[in-house]
Tab-separated table of C-alpha atoms and ligand atoms in Angstrom:
chain	number	residue	atom	x	y	z
A	874	UNK	CA	297.805	121.762	-18.659
A	875	UNK	CA	297.597	118.604	-16.571
A	876	UNK	CA	294.518	117.360	-14.763
A	877	UNK	CA	293.531	114.322	-12.726
A	878	UNK	CA	290.597	112.822	-14.566
A	879	UNK	CA	287.964	110.152	-14.854
A	880	UNK	CA	289.166	108.455	-18.049
A	881	UNK	CA	286.064	106.299	-18.231
A	882	UNK	CA	283.831	104.526	-15.698
A	883	UNK	CA	286.090	102.743	-13.230
A	884	UNK	CA	289.377	104.337	-14.366
A	885	UNK	CA	291.220	107.484	-13.248
A	886	UNK	CA	294.545	109.035	-14.294
A	887	UNK	CA	296.375	112.157	-15.441
A	888	UNK	CA	295.391	113.789	-18.741
A	889	UNK	CA	296.687	116.725	-20.817
A	890	UNK	CA	294.136	119.368	-21.786
A	891	UNK	CA	294.014	122.866	-23.245
A	892	UNK	CA	293.888	125.594	-20.591
A	893	UNK	CA	290.297	126.778	-19.972
A	894	UNK	CA	289.181	130.068	-21.568
A	895	UNK	CA	287.830	132.971	-19.540
A	896	UNK	CA	284.495	134.542	-20.580
A	897	UNK	CA	283.652	138.181	-19.700
A	898	UNK	CA	281.906	137.247	-16.399
A	899	UNK	CA	284.240	134.418	-15.463
A	900	UNK	CA	287.476	133.699	-13.633
A	901	UNK	CA	290.315	131.244	-14.141
A	902	UNK	CA	291.914	129.927	-10.956
A	903	UNK	CA	294.783	127.709	-9.940
A	904	UNK	CA	294.154	125.464	-6.936
A	905	UNK	CA	295.857	126.120	-3.600
A	906	UNK	CA	293.895	123.479	-1.684
A	907	UNK	CA	291.798	120.562	-2.951
A	908	UNK	CA	289.706	117.782	-1.466
A	909	UNK	CA	288.241	114.673	-3.069
A	910	UNK	CA	284.618	113.808	-2.316
A	911	UNK	CA	282.578	110.644	-1.948
A	912	UNK	CA	280.609	112.010	-4.917
A	913	UNK	CA	283.749	111.658	-7.089
A	914	UNK	CA	283.725	107.981	-6.094
A	915	UNK	CA	280.047	107.530	-7.060
A	916	UNK	CA	280.805	109.256	-10.362
A	917	UNK	CA	283.892	107.208	-11.250
A	918	UNK	CA	283.314	103.796	-9.751
A	919	UNK	CA	279.517	103.495	-9.838
A	920	UNK	CA	279.172	105.434	-13.090
A	921	UNK	CA	276.333	107.220	-11.304
A	922	UNK	CA	276.226	110.116	-13.804
A	923	UNK	CA	276.777	107.886	-16.812
A	924	UNK	CA	279.896	107.632	-18.949
A	925	UNK	CA	282.396	110.516	-18.991
A	926	UNK	CA	285.590	110.482	-21.026
A	927	UNK	CA	288.747	112.212	-19.729
A	928	UNK	CA	286.728	114.542	-17.515
A	929	UNK	CA	288.872	116.296	-14.901
A	930	UNK	CA	287.494	115.397	-11.464
A	931	UNK	CA	286.989	117.440	-8.322
A	932	UNK	CA	284.619	120.116	-7.044
A	933	UNK	CA	286.128	121.081	-3.681
A	934	UNK	CA	288.774	123.796	-3.869
A	935	UNK	CA	290.273	126.992	-2.615
A	936	UNK	CA	291.918	128.787	-5.513
A	937	UNK	CA	293.946	131.783	-6.515
A	938	UNK	CA	292.637	133.857	-9.392
A	939	UNK	CA	294.982	134.053	-12.382
A	940	UNK	CA	292.589	135.737	-14.855
A	941	UNK	CA	289.254	137.577	-14.684
A	942	UNK	CA	286.819	138.554	-17.437
A	943	UNK	CA	286.352	142.240	-18.285
A	944	UNK	CA	282.876	142.360	-16.659
A	945	UNK	CA	283.964	140.960	-13.280
A	946	UNK	CA	283.679	143.706	-10.641
A	947	UNK	CA	284.623	142.296	-7.272
A	948	UNK	CA	287.569	139.976	-7.844
A	949	UNK	CA	291.027	140.501	-9.281
A	950	UNK	CA	294.087	138.487	-10.216
A	951	UNK	CA	295.862	137.248	-7.092
A	952	UNK	CA	292.725	137.037	-4.913
A	953	UNK	CA	292.428	133.819	-2.922
A	954	UNK	CA	288.913	132.474	-3.191
A	955	UNK	CA	286.508	129.910	-1.769
A	956	UNK	CA	285.076	127.912	-4.673
A	957	UNK	CA	281.640	126.339	-4.132
A	958	UNK	CA	281.075	122.890	-5.641
A	959	UNK	CA	277.908	124.206	-7.278
A	960	UNK	CA	278.280	127.220	-9.589
A	961	UNK	CA	274.827	128.128	-10.968
A	962	UNK	CA	273.810	130.394	-13.815
A	963	UNK	CA	272.088	133.006	-11.686
A	964	UNK	CA	269.867	134.357	-14.453
A	965	UNK	CA	268.187	131.010	-15.185
A	966	UNK	CA	264.472	130.533	-14.482
A	967	UNK	CA	265.218	127.810	-11.935
A	968	UNK	CA	267.447	130.297	-10.098
A	969	UNK	CA	264.686	132.911	-10.100
A	970	UNK	CA	262.441	130.270	-8.566
A	971	UNK	CA	264.926	129.833	-5.690
A	972	UNK	CA	266.609	126.651	-6.911
A	973	UNK	CA	269.820	127.896	-8.475
A	974	UNK	CA	271.478	124.501	-7.945
A	975	UNK	CA	269.178	123.273	-10.738
A	976	UNK	CA	269.830	126.224	-13.062
A	977	UNK	CA	269.293	124.991	-16.615
A	978	UNK	CA	267.729	121.672	-15.534
A	979	UNK	CA	267.907	119.014	-12.824
A	980	UNK	CA	271.269	119.261	-10.968
A	981	UNK	CA	272.689	121.497	-13.716
A	982	UNK	CA	274.159	124.039	-11.310
A	983	UNK	CA	276.618	121.249	-10.498
A	984	UNK	CA	279.048	121.839	-13.341
A	985	UNK	CA	282.479	120.853	-11.996
A	986	UNK	CA	283.247	117.193	-12.663
A	987	UNK	CA	279.765	116.704	-14.052
A	988	UNK	CA	279.112	118.900	-17.099
A	989	UNK	CA	282.612	120.375	-17.386
A	990	UNK	CA	286.133	119.781	-16.137
A	991	UNK	CA	286.480	119.957	-12.378
A	992	UNK	CA	289.005	121.613	-10.092
A	993	UNK	CA	291.683	118.860	-10.089
A	994	UNK	CA	293.559	120.609	-12.898
A	995	UNK	CA	296.478	123.028	-12.970
A	996	UNK	CA	293.812	125.604	-13.905
A	997	UNK	CA	290.025	125.597	-13.657
A	998	UNK	CA	287.226	127.802	-14.941
A	999	UNK	CA	284.542	129.470	-12.780
A	1000	UNK	CA	281.441	130.920	-14.476
A	1001	UNK	CA	279.830	134.118	-13.114
A	1002	UNK	CA	282.700	134.851	-10.751
A	1003	UNK	CA	281.006	137.752	-8.906
A	1004	UNK	CA	278.036	135.578	-7.949
A	1005	UNK	CA	279.812	132.279	-7.400
A	1006	UNK	CA	283.118	132.990	-5.652
A	1007	UNK	CA	283.813	134.327	-2.160
A	1008	UNK	CA	287.077	135.703	-0.794
A	1009	UNK	CA	289.040	133.386	1.462
A	1010	UNK	CA	288.790	135.219	4.793
A	1011	UNK	CA	292.059	136.590	6.149
A	1012	UNK	CA	293.507	134.032	8.540
A	1013	UNK	CA	291.508	131.033	7.291
A	1014	UNK	CA	293.656	127.997	6.461
A	1015	UNK	CA	292.991	127.118	2.784
A	1016	UNK	CA	292.690	123.435	3.775
A	1017	UNK	CA	289.817	124.346	6.115
A	1018	UNK	CA	288.427	126.572	3.359
A	1019	UNK	CA	287.914	123.549	1.080
A	1020	UNK	CA	285.282	122.292	3.524
A	1021	UNK	CA	283.186	125.320	2.504
A	1022	UNK	CA	282.982	124.025	-1.076
A	1023	UNK	CA	280.698	121.128	-0.276
A	1024	UNK	CA	280.869	119.483	3.182
A	1025	UNK	CA	279.604	122.449	5.219
A	1026	UNK	CA	276.998	123.708	2.707
A	1027	UNK	CA	275.677	120.187	2.037
A	1028	UNK	CA	275.521	119.046	5.656
A	1029	UNK	CA	273.927	122.314	6.723
A	1030	UNK	CA	271.418	122.018	3.890
A	1031	UNK	CA	270.335	118.718	5.422
A	1032	UNK	CA	269.426	120.587	8.605
A	1033	UNK	CA	267.803	123.407	6.601
A	1034	UNK	CA	265.593	121.118	4.510
A	1035	UNK	CA	264.619	119.271	7.702
A	1036	UNK	CA	263.664	122.659	9.162
A	1037	UNK	CA	265.327	121.709	12.435
A	1038	UNK	CA	264.245	123.980	15.238
A	1039	UNK	CA	264.785	124.437	18.994
A	1040	UNK	CA	264.311	121.395	21.174
A	1041	UNK	CA	263.706	118.858	18.427
A	1042	UNK	CA	265.088	115.334	18.301
A	1043	UNK	CA	266.947	114.652	15.081
A	1044	UNK	CA	268.260	111.408	13.616
A	1045	UNK	CA	271.282	111.795	11.323
A	1046	UNK	CA	271.939	108.619	9.306
A	1047	UNK	CA	275.601	108.572	8.283
A	1048	UNK	CA	278.429	110.445	9.967
A	1049	UNK	CA	281.001	110.704	7.244
A	1050	UNK	CA	282.055	114.325	6.636
A	1051	UNK	CA	278.650	115.226	5.147
A	1052	UNK	CA	276.648	113.716	8.019
A	1053	UNK	CA	279.024	115.280	10.561
A	1054	UNK	CA	278.245	118.700	9.107
A	1055	UNK	CA	274.543	117.817	9.316
A	1056	UNK	CA	275.086	117.087	13.023
A	1057	UNK	CA	276.881	120.426	13.485
A	1058	UNK	CA	274.186	122.286	11.503
A	1059	UNK	CA	271.388	120.663	13.523
A	1060	UNK	CA	273.127	121.578	16.768
A	1061	UNK	CA	273.506	125.208	15.627
A	1062	UNK	CA	269.815	125.297	14.707
A	1063	UNK	CA	268.894	124.232	18.235
A	1064	UNK	CA	268.233	120.482	18.139
A	1065	UNK	CA	267.911	118.885	21.579
A	1066	UNK	CA	268.915	115.272	21.017
A	1067	UNK	CA	270.898	114.306	17.947
A	1068	UNK	CA	271.016	110.578	17.302
A	1069	UNK	CA	273.831	109.790	14.896
A	1070	UNK	CA	274.345	106.573	12.914
A	1071	UNK	CA	277.854	105.362	12.029
A	1072	UNK	CA	280.644	103.059	13.175
A	1073	UNK	CA	284.061	104.567	12.373
A	1074	UNK	CA	285.631	105.552	15.750
A	1075	UNK	CA	287.057	108.894	14.490
A	1076	UNK	CA	283.698	109.868	13.066
A	1077	UNK	CA	281.935	108.923	16.299
A	1078	UNK	CA	284.324	110.991	18.387
A	1079	UNK	CA	283.951	114.032	16.131
A	1080	UNK	CA	280.147	113.557	15.937
A	1081	UNK	CA	280.010	113.890	19.731
A	1082	UNK	CA	282.141	117.032	19.561
A	1083	UNK	CA	279.729	118.520	17.011
A	1084	UNK	CA	276.716	117.769	19.215
A	1085	UNK	CA	275.589	114.137	18.759
A	1086	UNK	CA	274.004	112.922	21.989
A	1087	UNK	CA	273.486	109.250	21.065
A	1088	UNK	CA	275.425	106.977	18.697
A	1089	UNK	CA	273.748	104.135	16.816
A	1090	UNK	CA	275.563	101.366	14.930
A	1091	UNK	CA	273.717	100.112	11.855
A	1092	UNK	CA	275.794	96.939	12.263
A	1093	UNK	CA	274.137	96.104	15.580
A	1094	UNK	CA	270.570	95.566	14.502
A	1095	UNK	CA	267.963	97.625	12.676
A	1096	UNK	CA	268.386	101.392	13.125
A	1097	UNK	CA	264.651	101.856	13.690
A	1098	UNK	CA	264.623	99.487	16.680
A	1099	UNK	CA	267.531	101.333	18.288
A	1100	UNK	CA	265.923	104.737	17.695
A	1101	UNK	CA	262.598	103.592	19.125
A	1102	UNK	CA	264.285	102.154	22.189
A	1103	UNK	CA	266.349	105.337	22.765
A	1104	UNK	CA	263.250	107.542	22.408
A	1105	UNK	CA	260.916	105.278	24.461
A	1106	UNK	CA	258.850	104.478	21.412
A	1107	UNK	CA	258.242	108.090	20.407
A	1108	UNK	CA	260.601	108.402	17.451
A	1109	UNK	CA	262.181	111.621	16.249
A	1110	UNK	CA	260.964	114.953	14.863
A	1111	UNK	CA	263.346	115.069	11.927
A	1112	UNK	CA	265.577	112.682	9.986
A	1113	UNK	CA	268.601	113.644	7.873
A	1114	UNK	CA	269.924	110.987	5.491
A	1115	UNK	CA	273.650	111.323	4.775
A	1116	UNK	CA	274.752	107.713	4.309
A	1117	UNK	CA	273.569	104.177	3.671
A	1118	UNK	CA	271.405	103.246	0.698
A	1119	UNK	CA	267.808	103.364	-0.494
A	1120	UNK	CA	266.669	101.391	2.566
A	1121	UNK	CA	267.347	104.393	4.815
A	1122	UNK	CA	264.142	106.068	3.581
A	1123	UNK	CA	262.167	103.150	4.978
A	1124	UNK	CA	264.023	103.561	8.276
A	1125	UNK	CA	263.262	107.278	8.260
A	1126	UNK	CA	259.528	106.757	7.770
A	1127	UNK	CA	259.482	104.125	10.516
A	1128	UNK	CA	261.026	106.411	13.150
A	1129	UNK	CA	259.559	109.808	12.349
A	1130	UNK	CA	256.676	111.429	14.215
A	1131	UNK	CA	253.559	112.633	12.387
A	1132	UNK	CA	254.338	115.947	10.710
A	1133	UNK	CA	258.051	115.173	10.554
A	1134	UNK	CA	260.461	115.821	7.711
A	1135	UNK	CA	262.936	113.381	6.165
A	1136	UNK	CA	265.707	115.319	4.482
A	1137	UNK	CA	268.053	113.500	2.135
A	1138	UNK	CA	271.493	114.815	1.197
A	1139	UNK	CA	272.892	111.413	0.250
A	1140	UNK	CA	273.877	110.896	-3.406
A	1141	UNK	CA	271.927	107.766	-4.317
A	1142	UNK	CA	274.441	106.226	-6.667
A	1143	UNK	CA	272.666	102.950	-7.389
A	1144	UNK	CA	269.362	101.073	-7.128
A	1145	UNK	CA	265.955	101.776	-8.639
A	1146	UNK	CA	262.964	102.681	-6.488
A	1147	UNK	CA	262.617	104.046	-2.985
A	1148	UNK	CA	260.115	102.202	-0.793
A	1149	UNK	CA	257.815	104.062	1.558
A	1150	UNK	CA	256.202	101.811	4.193
A	1151	UNK	CA	252.475	102.445	3.846
A	1152	UNK	CA	251.335	102.002	7.444
A	1153	UNK	CA	254.112	104.030	9.084
A	1154	UNK	CA	253.505	106.751	6.484
A	1155	UNK	CA	250.124	107.176	8.148
A	1156	UNK	CA	248.476	105.154	5.363
A	1157	UNK	CA	249.150	108.204	3.233
A	1158	UNK	CA	247.869	110.746	5.769
A	1159	UNK	CA	250.758	111.214	8.188
A	1160	UNK	CA	251.921	114.677	7.091
A	1161	UNK	CA	255.377	113.218	6.722
A	1162	UNK	CA	257.444	115.061	4.142
A	1163	UNK	CA	260.325	113.550	2.214
A	1164	UNK	CA	262.675	115.996	0.539
A	1165	UNK	CA	266.123	115.710	-0.999
A	1166	UNK	CA	268.445	118.370	-2.276
A	1167	UNK	CA	271.707	119.294	-3.868
A	1168	UNK	CA	273.561	121.939	-1.858
A	1169	UNK	CA	272.723	125.591	-2.486
A	1170	UNK	CA	275.699	127.773	-3.357
A	1171	UNK	CA	276.425	131.389	-4.210
A	1172	UNK	CA	278.680	134.032	-2.777
A	1173	UNK	CA	276.405	135.275	-0.003
A	1174	UNK	CA	275.743	131.837	1.423
A	1175	UNK	CA	279.423	130.896	1.196
A	1176	UNK	CA	280.404	134.123	2.980
A	1177	UNK	CA	277.852	133.461	5.722
A	1178	UNK	CA	279.097	129.931	6.295
A	1179	UNK	CA	282.663	131.283	6.373
A	1180	UNK	CA	281.508	133.824	9.004
A	1181	UNK	CA	280.508	130.940	11.279
A	1182	UNK	CA	284.044	129.586	11.108
A	1183	UNK	CA	285.693	132.981	11.616
A	1184	UNK	CA	283.396	133.670	14.603
A	1185	UNK	CA	284.515	130.400	16.195
A	1186	UNK	CA	281.086	128.767	16.053
A	1187	UNK	CA	282.053	125.986	13.644
A	1188	UNK	CA	285.367	124.175	13.186
A	1189	UNK	CA	285.301	121.969	10.076
A	1190	UNK	CA	289.059	121.343	10.329
A	1191	UNK	CA	288.146	118.427	12.616
A	1192	UNK	CA	287.145	116.602	9.427
A	1193	UNK	CA	290.666	116.772	7.988
A	1194	UNK	CA	292.290	113.510	9.026
A	1195	UNK	CA	294.729	113.048	6.115
A	1196	UNK	CA	296.846	115.899	4.705
A	1197	UNK	CA	298.932	115.836	1.539
A	1198	UNK	CA	301.102	118.346	-0.318
A	1199	UNK	CA	301.243	118.822	-4.071
A	1200	UNK	CA	298.819	117.966	-6.858
A	1201	UNK	CA	300.651	114.727	-7.548
A	1202	UNK	CA	299.059	113.384	-4.317
A	1203	UNK	CA	295.589	113.525	-5.880
A	1204	UNK	CA	295.584	109.865	-6.848
A	1205	UNK	CA	296.541	108.825	-3.295
A	1206	UNK	CA	293.862	111.058	-1.790
A	1207	UNK	CA	291.161	109.803	-4.156
A	1208	UNK	CA	292.200	106.231	-3.479
A	1209	UNK	CA	291.729	106.858	0.258
A	1210	UNK	CA	288.237	108.160	-0.475
A	1211	UNK	CA	287.558	104.990	-2.454
A	1212	UNK	CA	288.875	102.576	0.179
A	1213	UNK	CA	287.596	104.542	3.218
A	1214	UNK	CA	290.105	103.229	5.780
A	1215	UNK	CA	288.663	103.199	9.249
A	1216	UNK	CA	290.588	106.296	10.433
A	1217	UNK	CA	289.561	108.448	7.439
A	1218	UNK	CA	287.131	111.317	7.578
A	1219	UNK	CA	288.409	113.585	4.821
A	1220	UNK	CA	291.722	113.951	2.960
A	1221	UNK	CA	292.943	117.370	1.820
A	1222	UNK	CA	295.795	118.482	-0.439
A	1223	UNK	CA	297.571	121.837	-0.291
A	1224	UNK	CA	299.568	123.180	-3.229
A	1225	UNK	CA	302.445	125.665	-2.998
A	1226	UNK	CA	303.769	127.694	-5.960
B	127	NDP	P1	280.989	108.594	3.888
B	127	NDP	O1	281.075	107.348	3.074
B	127	NDP	O2	282.235	109.138	4.491
B	127	NDP	O3	279.959	108.353	5.080
B	127	NDP	C1	278.833	107.542	4.964
B	127	NDP	C2	278.263	107.303	6.338
B	127	NDP	O4	277.149	106.403	6.213
B	127	NDP	C3	279.211	106.650	7.317
B	127	NDP	O5	279.006	107.175	8.589
B	127	NDP	C4	278.815	105.195	7.268
B	127	NDP	O6	279.126	104.510	8.458
B	127	NDP	C5	277.323	105.326	7.121
B	127	NDP	N1	276.695	104.124	6.571
B	127	NDP	C6	277.220	103.229	5.701
B	127	NDP	N2	276.340	102.235	5.447
B	127	NDP	C7	275.248	102.495	6.185
B	127	NDP	C8	274.005	101.832	6.359
B	127	NDP	N3	273.712	100.711	5.715
B	127	NDP	N4	273.105	102.396	7.178
B	127	NDP	C9	273.376	103.558	7.813
B	127	NDP	N5	274.536	104.237	7.705
B	127	NDP	C10	275.458	103.710	6.887
B	127	NDP	O7	280.277	109.652	2.955
B	127	NDP	P2	280.299	111.255	2.940
B	127	NDP	O8	279.945	111.785	4.275
B	127	NDP	O9	281.543	111.727	2.283
B	127	NDP	O10	279.105	111.533	1.915
B	127	NDP	C11	277.779	111.115	2.220
B	127	NDP	C12	276.918	111.198	0.968
B	127	NDP	O11	276.646	112.564	0.607
B	127	NDP	C13	277.565	110.582	-0.255
B	127	NDP	O12	276.589	109.808	-0.945
B	127	NDP	C14	277.967	111.786	-1.070
B	127	NDP	O13	278.099	111.503	-2.439
B	127	NDP	C15	276.809	112.696	-0.777
B	127	NDP	N6	276.995	114.109	-1.115
B	127	NDP	C16	275.878	114.850	-1.433
B	127	NDP	C17	275.967	116.190	-1.752
B	127	NDP	C18	274.739	117.043	-1.986
B	127	NDP	O14	274.865	118.189	-2.464
B	127	NDP	N7	273.559	116.577	-1.653
B	127	NDP	C19	277.268	116.818	-1.833
B	127	NDP	C20	278.367	116.000	-1.375
B	127	NDP	C21	278.226	114.686	-1.069
B	127	NDP	P3	280.595	103.956	8.838
B	127	NDP	O15	281.009	104.773	10.011
B	127	NDP	O16	280.366	102.530	9.187
B	127	NDP	O17	281.480	104.139	7.662
B	128	ZN	ZN1	281.754	116.950	-2.896
């Protein structure tokens, strides 16, 4: 079969591979909708995970099942399924501890386009199908469904880790598709003001639709000064980091109130150490928490997030600015993700058979 792969750091292209094999608990799918991710860009062009040779890329997909293992109970050939980017081993000790995304070791629940071939192939393999897949709800556009692989669960996890609650003021740094879902998640969890940092006009417009109350440009002076001026020197209750670099942690500590939480969902693709400003961190006694996390996955969570869309409470299709048809468009879509033209939020590809 054919797949669109990372050939080595800095180079992508089509490769030929053997079709994946189905274990007793697993499923083999063919893609019906795919989306590239900024994480694919960190992986290929920054070499953020280290060298990978001819690894098929991609971890955002809606698929159709073409084969199931003999121990799979709840899915059958022909089912259309939501495929989470993270597909843990649910029996691992890390999973029993509540951190299935790290099943088997740090970040090891992230298998697609990391430890094994991703979803940008004519076929792809899903481990533990009963626990990891969810049915595509009747009536949901598969293109919208791809946003349930990663963008919705990651952005919402930003709001979860920040423990956003009613009436709080939240700063969301970065309003690409991930940050936009953090804005939407914070709004659903009851945030009062949501200050959102970004400059692309499409992203700003959509951020407002998802609940951002104030927009900050990191190009017009330090973020912390703008936050302090907008909040009359008080700062914010919570910070979600979904863009920018290592320096955003410093910004977060400078604007957060005592007892606040800084929640990072950004993939820190380069740099060494993160600096924490000593004084603003309450000289070590400010009860300011800093937490970062890979998205949680699993069938139940994916079904719940899908319920929000079906109930009309969340519309991630606003993220889909560029639509393509056919797998052969994968290189164009990934290139868009690399270049990030000003009108881009997220490209998506649908595939007909
Ligand atoms: P985008 O590149 O689309 O968005 C990044 C955002 O950050 C933009 O709004 C951009 O503003 C803003 N930004 C850029 N530079 C700065 C700066 N110096 N200070 C403040 N803001 C800045 O990325 P995505 O939304 O696609 O992804 C965000 C991150 O999340 C990526 O690192 C991605 O790899 C990661 N990720 C993490 C996952 C997880 O499980 N934790 C899963 C999926 C992705 P502008 O409007 O000017 O472009
Ligand atoms: Zn992704």
